[in-house]
Tab-separated table of C-alpha atoms in Angstrom:
chain	number	residue	atom	x	y	z
A	1	MET	CA	11.594	34.513	-11.425
A	2	ASN	CA	9.455	35.217	-8.358
A	3	ASP	CA	10.860	34.841	-4.839
A	4	GLY	CA	8.214	32.286	-3.800
A	5	LEU	CA	7.744	28.757	-5.122
A	6	VAL	CA	4.692	26.613	-4.333
A	7	LEU	CA	5.350	22.868	-4.306
A	8	ILE	CA	2.336	20.706	-5.130
A	9	PRO	CA	2.868	16.927	-5.163
A	10	THR	CA	0.275	15.099	-7.244
A	11	TYR	CA	-0.976	11.599	-7.788
A	12	ASN	CA	-4.234	11.192	-9.718
A	13	GLU	CA	-5.321	14.818	-9.372
A	14	ARG	CA	-6.619	15.462	-12.899
A	15	GLU	CA	-9.888	16.816	-11.464
A	16	ASN	CA	-8.055	19.451	-9.432
A	17	ALA	CA	-4.816	20.219	-11.274
A	18	GLU	CA	-5.944	22.939	-13.666
A	19	LEU	CA	-8.304	24.529	-11.147
A	20	ILE	CA	-5.691	24.828	-8.411
A	21	LEU	CA	-3.065	26.193	-10.791
A	22	ARG	CA	-5.337	28.862	-12.233
A	23	LYS	CA	-6.327	29.904	-8.730
A	24	VAL	CA	-2.706	30.245	-7.562
A	25	PHE	CA	-1.768	32.220	-10.675
A	26	SER	CA	-4.704	34.601	-10.118
A	27	LEU	CA	-3.479	35.744	-6.696
A	28	PRO	CA	-2.394	39.372	-6.243
A	29	LYS	CA	1.033	38.175	-5.079
A	30	GLU	CA	2.802	36.247	-7.849
A	31	PHE	CA	4.093	32.766	-7.067
A	32	ASP	CA	5.805	30.193	-9.235
A	33	VAL	CA	4.555	26.603	-8.985
A	34	LEU	CA	6.367	23.285	-9.227
A	35	ILE	CA	4.201	20.194	-9.684
A	36	ILE	CA	5.903	16.969	-8.585
A	37	ASP	CA	3.890	14.183	-10.169
A	38	ASP	CA	4.460	10.558	-9.179
A	39	GLY	CA	3.486	8.934	-12.461
A	40	SER	CA	-0.247	9.578	-12.158
A	41	PRO	CA	-2.041	7.074	-14.416
A	42	ASP	CA	-4.990	9.466	-14.788
A	43	GLY	CA	-3.011	11.950	-16.908
A	44	THR	CA	-2.410	14.665	-14.306
A	45	ALA	CA	1.044	15.422	-15.739
A	46	ALA	CA	-0.358	15.823	-19.244
A	47	ILE	CA	-2.771	18.471	-17.979
A	48	VAL	CA	0.099	20.347	-16.343
A	49	ARG	CA	2.231	20.132	-19.476
A	50	GLY	CA	-0.664	21.589	-21.451
A	51	LEU	CA	-0.707	24.637	-19.174
A	52	MET	CA	3.024	25.305	-19.163
A	53	ALA	CA	2.904	27.260	-22.434
A	54	GLU	CA	0.206	29.504	-20.931
A	55	PHE	CA	2.304	30.186	-17.824
A	56	PRO	CA	5.919	30.224	-19.078
A	57	ASN	CA	8.625	30.574	-16.435
A	58	ARG	CA	6.004	30.292	-13.699
A	59	LEU	CA	4.773	26.707	-13.993
A	60	PHE	CA	7.195	23.799	-13.813
A	61	LEU	CA	6.794	20.026	-13.774
A	62	GLU	CA	8.953	17.261	-12.368
A	63	GLU	CA	7.767	13.746	-13.238
A	64	ARG	CA	8.796	10.751	-11.162
A	65	SER	CA	8.176	7.086	-11.854
A	66	GLY	CA	5.609	5.693	-9.440
A	67	LYS	CA	4.448	6.603	-5.938
A	68	LEU	CA	7.616	7.372	-3.976
A	69	GLY	CA	6.003	9.078	-0.991
A	70	LEU	CA	4.964	12.577	-0.008
A	71	GLY	CA	8.153	13.269	1.908
A	72	THR	CA	10.464	12.371	-0.971
A	73	ALA	CA	8.360	14.514	-3.325
A	74	TYR	CA	8.777	17.549	-1.093
A	75	ILE	CA	12.493	16.941	-0.581
A	76	HIS	CA	12.874	16.722	-4.365
A	77	GLY	CA	11.041	20.040	-4.588
A	78	PHE	CA	13.099	21.660	-1.823
A	79	ARG	CA	16.328	20.837	-3.614
A	80	TRP	CA	14.916	22.054	-6.923
A	81	ALA	CA	13.915	25.349	-5.288
A	82	LEU	CA	17.243	25.910	-3.532
A	83	GLU	CA	19.203	25.246	-6.726
A	84	ARG	CA	17.225	28.035	-8.422
A	85	GLY	CA	17.484	30.594	-5.647
A	86	TYR	CA	13.914	30.780	-4.329
A	87	GLN	CA	13.710	32.488	-0.946
A	88	TYR	CA	10.275	31.216	0.168
A	89	VAL	CA	9.145	27.645	-0.479
A	90	PHE	CA	5.598	26.457	0.179
A	91	GLU	CA	3.973	23.088	0.703
A	92	MET	CA	0.368	22.856	-0.501
A	93	ASP	CA	-2.081	20.104	-1.425
A	94	ALA	CA	-3.657	19.980	-4.881
A	95	ASP	CA	-7.196	19.279	-3.705
A	96	PHE	CA	-8.242	22.723	-2.334
A	97	SER	CA	-8.171	21.505	1.269
A	98	HIS	CA	-5.657	24.347	1.577
A	99	ASN	CA	-7.128	27.638	0.390
A	100	PRO	CA	-4.664	29.197	-2.106
A	101	ASP	CA	-5.649	32.662	-0.837
A	102	ASP	CA	-3.798	31.808	2.388
A	103	LEU	CA	-0.498	31.551	0.507
A	104	VAL	CA	-0.271	35.332	0.735
A	105	ARG	CA	-0.744	35.265	4.524
A	106	LEU	CA	1.942	32.603	4.949
A	107	TYR	CA	4.269	34.566	2.684
A	108	ASN	CA	3.734	37.758	4.661
A	109	ALA	CA	4.502	35.961	7.936
A	110	CYS	CA	7.941	35.048	6.618
A	111	ALA	CA	8.771	37.848	4.176
A	112	HIS	CA	7.422	40.766	6.216
A	113	ASP	CA	7.043	39.595	9.814
A	114	GLY	CA	10.433	37.911	9.984
A	115	TYR	CA	9.450	34.323	10.757
A	116	ASP	CA	11.425	31.394	9.376
A	117	LEU	CA	8.543	28.913	9.153
A	118	ALA	CA	4.861	29.785	8.813
A	119	ILE	CA	2.329	27.001	9.419
A	120	GLY	CA	-1.247	27.106	8.169
A	121	SER	CA	-2.805	25.938	11.421
A	122	ARG	CA	-6.203	24.262	11.813
A	123	TYR	CA	-6.081	24.240	15.611
A	124	ILE	CA	-4.536	27.503	16.772
A	125	GLN	CA	-7.984	29.114	17.109
A	126	GLY	CA	-10.314	26.263	18.013
A	127	VAL	CA	-10.929	23.524	15.424
A	128	ASN	CA	-11.222	24.967	11.915
A	129	VAL	CA	-11.978	21.916	9.782
A	130	VAL	CA	-14.849	21.655	7.292
A	131	ASN	CA	-16.435	18.458	5.891
A	132	TRP	CA	-14.321	15.949	7.811
A	133	PRO	CA	-16.114	13.144	9.669
A	134	MET	CA	-15.798	13.461	13.433
A	135	ASP	CA	-13.475	10.457	13.757
A	136	ARG	CA	-11.036	12.055	11.309
A	137	VAL	CA	-11.155	15.381	13.163
A	138	LEU	CA	-10.501	13.668	16.485
A	139	MET	CA	-7.660	11.587	15.069
A	140	SER	CA	-5.962	14.667	13.629
A	141	TYR	CA	-6.498	16.827	16.707
A	142	PHE	CA	-5.252	14.240	19.171
A	143	ALA	CA	-2.347	13.329	16.897
A	144	SER	CA	-1.084	16.883	17.331
A	145	ALA	CA	-1.660	16.647	21.093
A	146	TYR	CA	0.325	13.396	21.125
A	147	VAL	CA	3.198	15.036	19.241
A	148	ARG	CA	3.254	17.945	21.698
A	149	PHE	CA	3.314	15.521	24.627
A	150	ILE	CA	6.184	13.425	23.253
A	151	THR	CA	8.330	16.209	21.809
A	152	GLY	CA	7.517	19.241	23.920
A	153	MET	CA	6.947	21.375	20.816
A	154	PRO	CA	4.304	24.037	21.548
A	155	ILE	CA	2.879	23.756	18.021
A	156	ARG	CA	-0.885	23.272	17.997
A	157	ASP	CA	-1.089	21.754	14.504
A	158	ALA	CA	1.948	19.494	14.404
A	159	THR	CA	0.698	17.476	11.424
A	160	ALA	CA	-0.205	20.460	9.220
A	161	GLY	CA	0.857	20.203	5.588
A	162	PHE	CA	0.329	23.829	4.506
A	163	LYS	CA	3.547	25.732	5.196
A	164	CYS	CA	6.034	28.346	4.072
A	165	TYR	CA	9.744	27.809	4.680
A	166	THR	CA	12.471	30.338	4.190
A	167	ALA	CA	15.401	29.060	2.160
A	168	ARG	CA	17.503	29.448	5.299
A	169	VAL	CA	15.514	26.726	7.057
A	170	LEU	CA	15.816	24.310	4.152
A	171	ARG	CA	19.542	24.930	3.829
A	172	THR	CA	20.058	24.301	7.548
A	173	ILE	CA	18.007	21.125	7.854
A	174	GLU	CA	19.976	18.184	6.539
A	175	LEU	CA	17.533	16.942	3.931
A	176	ASP	CA	19.522	13.742	3.408
A	177	ARG	CA	18.756	12.787	7.006
A	178	ILE	CA	14.966	13.087	6.746
A	179	ARG	CA	13.744	9.569	7.482
A	180	PHE	CA	9.961	9.705	7.035
A	181	VAL	CA	8.022	9.717	3.777
A	182	GLY	CA	4.357	9.866	4.814
A	183	TYR	CA	2.310	11.581	7.529
A	184	ALA	CA	5.314	11.730	9.875
A	185	PHE	CA	7.309	13.778	7.360
A	186	GLN	CA	5.289	16.873	8.265
A	187	ILE	CA	6.023	16.345	11.947
A	188	GLU	CA	9.718	15.718	11.377
A	189	MET	CA	10.210	18.934	9.400
A	190	LYS	CA	8.593	21.025	12.151
A	191	TRP	CA	10.608	19.190	14.795
A	192	LEU	CA	13.885	19.977	13.036
A	193	ALA	CA	12.950	23.632	12.548
A	194	TYR	CA	12.115	23.788	16.256
A	195	LYS	CA	15.353	22.082	17.321
A	196	TYR	CA	17.400	24.444	15.171
A	197	VAL	CA	15.687	27.298	17.020
A	198	PHE	CA	14.041	28.905	14.017
A	199	ARG	CA	11.216	31.387	14.517
A	200	ILE	CA	7.888	29.669	13.891
A	201	LYS	CA	4.452	31.217	13.433
A	202	GLU	CA	1.101	29.425	13.287
A	203	VAL	CA	-1.273	31.287	10.993
A	204	PRO	CA	-4.949	30.342	11.487
A	205	ILE	CA	-6.607	28.806	8.426
A	206	ILE	CA	-9.820	26.957	7.622
A	207	PHE	CA	-9.141	23.478	6.271
A	208	THR	CA	-11.799	22.109	3.879
A	209	ASP	CA	-11.850	18.441	2.908
A	210	ARG	CA	-11.522	17.642	-0.769
A	211	THR	CA	-14.667	17.504	-2.915
A	212	ARG	CA	-12.952	15.995	-5.986
A	213	GLY	CA	-10.612	13.015	-6.180
A	214	THR	CA	-9.734	10.565	-3.427
A	215	SER	CA	-7.724	10.867	-0.216
A	216	LYS	CA	-4.240	9.304	-0.048
A	217	MET	CA	-4.418	8.643	3.722
A	218	SER	CA	-3.779	5.052	4.849
A	219	LYS	CA	-3.332	3.108	8.102
A	220	GLY	CA	0.345	2.588	7.317
A	221	ILE	CA	0.925	6.338	7.140
A	222	VAL	CA	-0.731	6.838	10.529
A	223	GLN	CA	1.280	4.013	12.117
A	224	GLU	CA	4.515	5.508	10.758
A	225	ALA	CA	3.670	8.787	12.455
A	226	PHE	CA	2.683	7.226	15.804
A	227	LEU	CA	5.877	5.209	16.193
A	228	GLY	CA	8.071	7.658	14.337
A	229	VAL	CA	7.504	10.495	16.814
A	230	ILE	CA	9.013	8.422	19.631
A	231	LYS	CA	12.006	7.424	17.511
A	232	MET	CA	12.456	10.998	16.370
A	233	LYS	CA	12.563	12.228	19.968
A	234	VAL	CA	15.016	9.521	21.069
A	235	ASP	CA	17.300	10.123	18.086
A	236	SER	CA	17.459	13.823	18.940
A	237	TRP	CA	19.224	12.975	22.212
A	238	PHE	CA	22.227	11.846	20.178
A	239	ARG	CA	22.290	14.678	17.670
A	240	ARG	CA	23.620	18.195	18.022
A	241	PHE	CA	21.487	21.114	16.833
A	242	ALA	CA	23.352	24.398	16.557
A	243	PRO	CA	20.768	27.188	17.040
A	244	ALA	CA	20.107	29.180	13.890
A	245	THR	CA	18.794	32.205	15.807
A	246	PRO	CA	19.215	33.532	19.361
A	247	ARG	CA	15.790	32.212	20.351
A	248	ALA	CA	12.826	30.339	18.917
A	249	THR	CA	9.347	31.752	18.924
A	250	VAL	CA	6.058	30.025	18.249
A	251	SER	CA	3.315	32.528	17.546
A	252	THR	CA	-0.447	32.112	17.393
A	253	GLY	CA	-0.831	34.548	14.524
A	254	SER	CA	-1.038	37.703	16.612
A	255	ALA	CA	1.607	40.389	16.448
A	256	THR	CA	2.898	39.437	19.889
A	257	PRO	CA	4.547	36.020	20.294
A	258	ALA	CA	2.324	33.641	22.252
A	259	SER	CA	5.094	31.719	23.945
A	260	GLU	CA	8.848	31.371	24.034
A	261	THR	CA	10.136	27.880	23.374
A	262	ARG	CA	13.553	28.453	24.902
């Protein structure tokens, strides 16, 4: 078993599933992969099952009945990973919007540079987004600005979904208390890591919009995030967070921390 597990939730990703898996398994650093499929009617799970014999003990599949939400898929994957002793657990999309090559950079930030959470950041060095319409870029950029304003977190890409967690973070965060399932899930996980005073690093990436398949974004997901950030902040006033480390650091990707959050 490798020390790193990549979680890839899927729903109707038959056009991307095999391609993304072969790319991850071709990397110089070996990662295991867990696909969490929410009953894709297009046969995504069948494609994954067909590849499991080719990649024994590296490719795994968990099938769920119906669309249960991105957040619940990742929490299912986190628990699966912790039960099996993985030390580094990654979130990654199936559609190549996250470049699999960057898995190695996120891994190195945690495994070698000593960070607890590494975020593949679109906005730490300008705006690094390819093929998104301008309204989508603006919505995403200002959503992160809104999160920073409400929460005080100095994270430039608060909605990023490409991340590496150490097992220590996932064991500390009370997964049963995660309330959001959509867009806001990504914000909530960063918020909890920040409140528990884990060391956080933003690693600059280039985000490229999908060229195959369809986006799962919806107005309901955006509304959950907008209102959820306020509720998340208010709830934190009534919850105790015992620091996991002496101080929290948010880094821009350079060797020297950009700012101290405590």
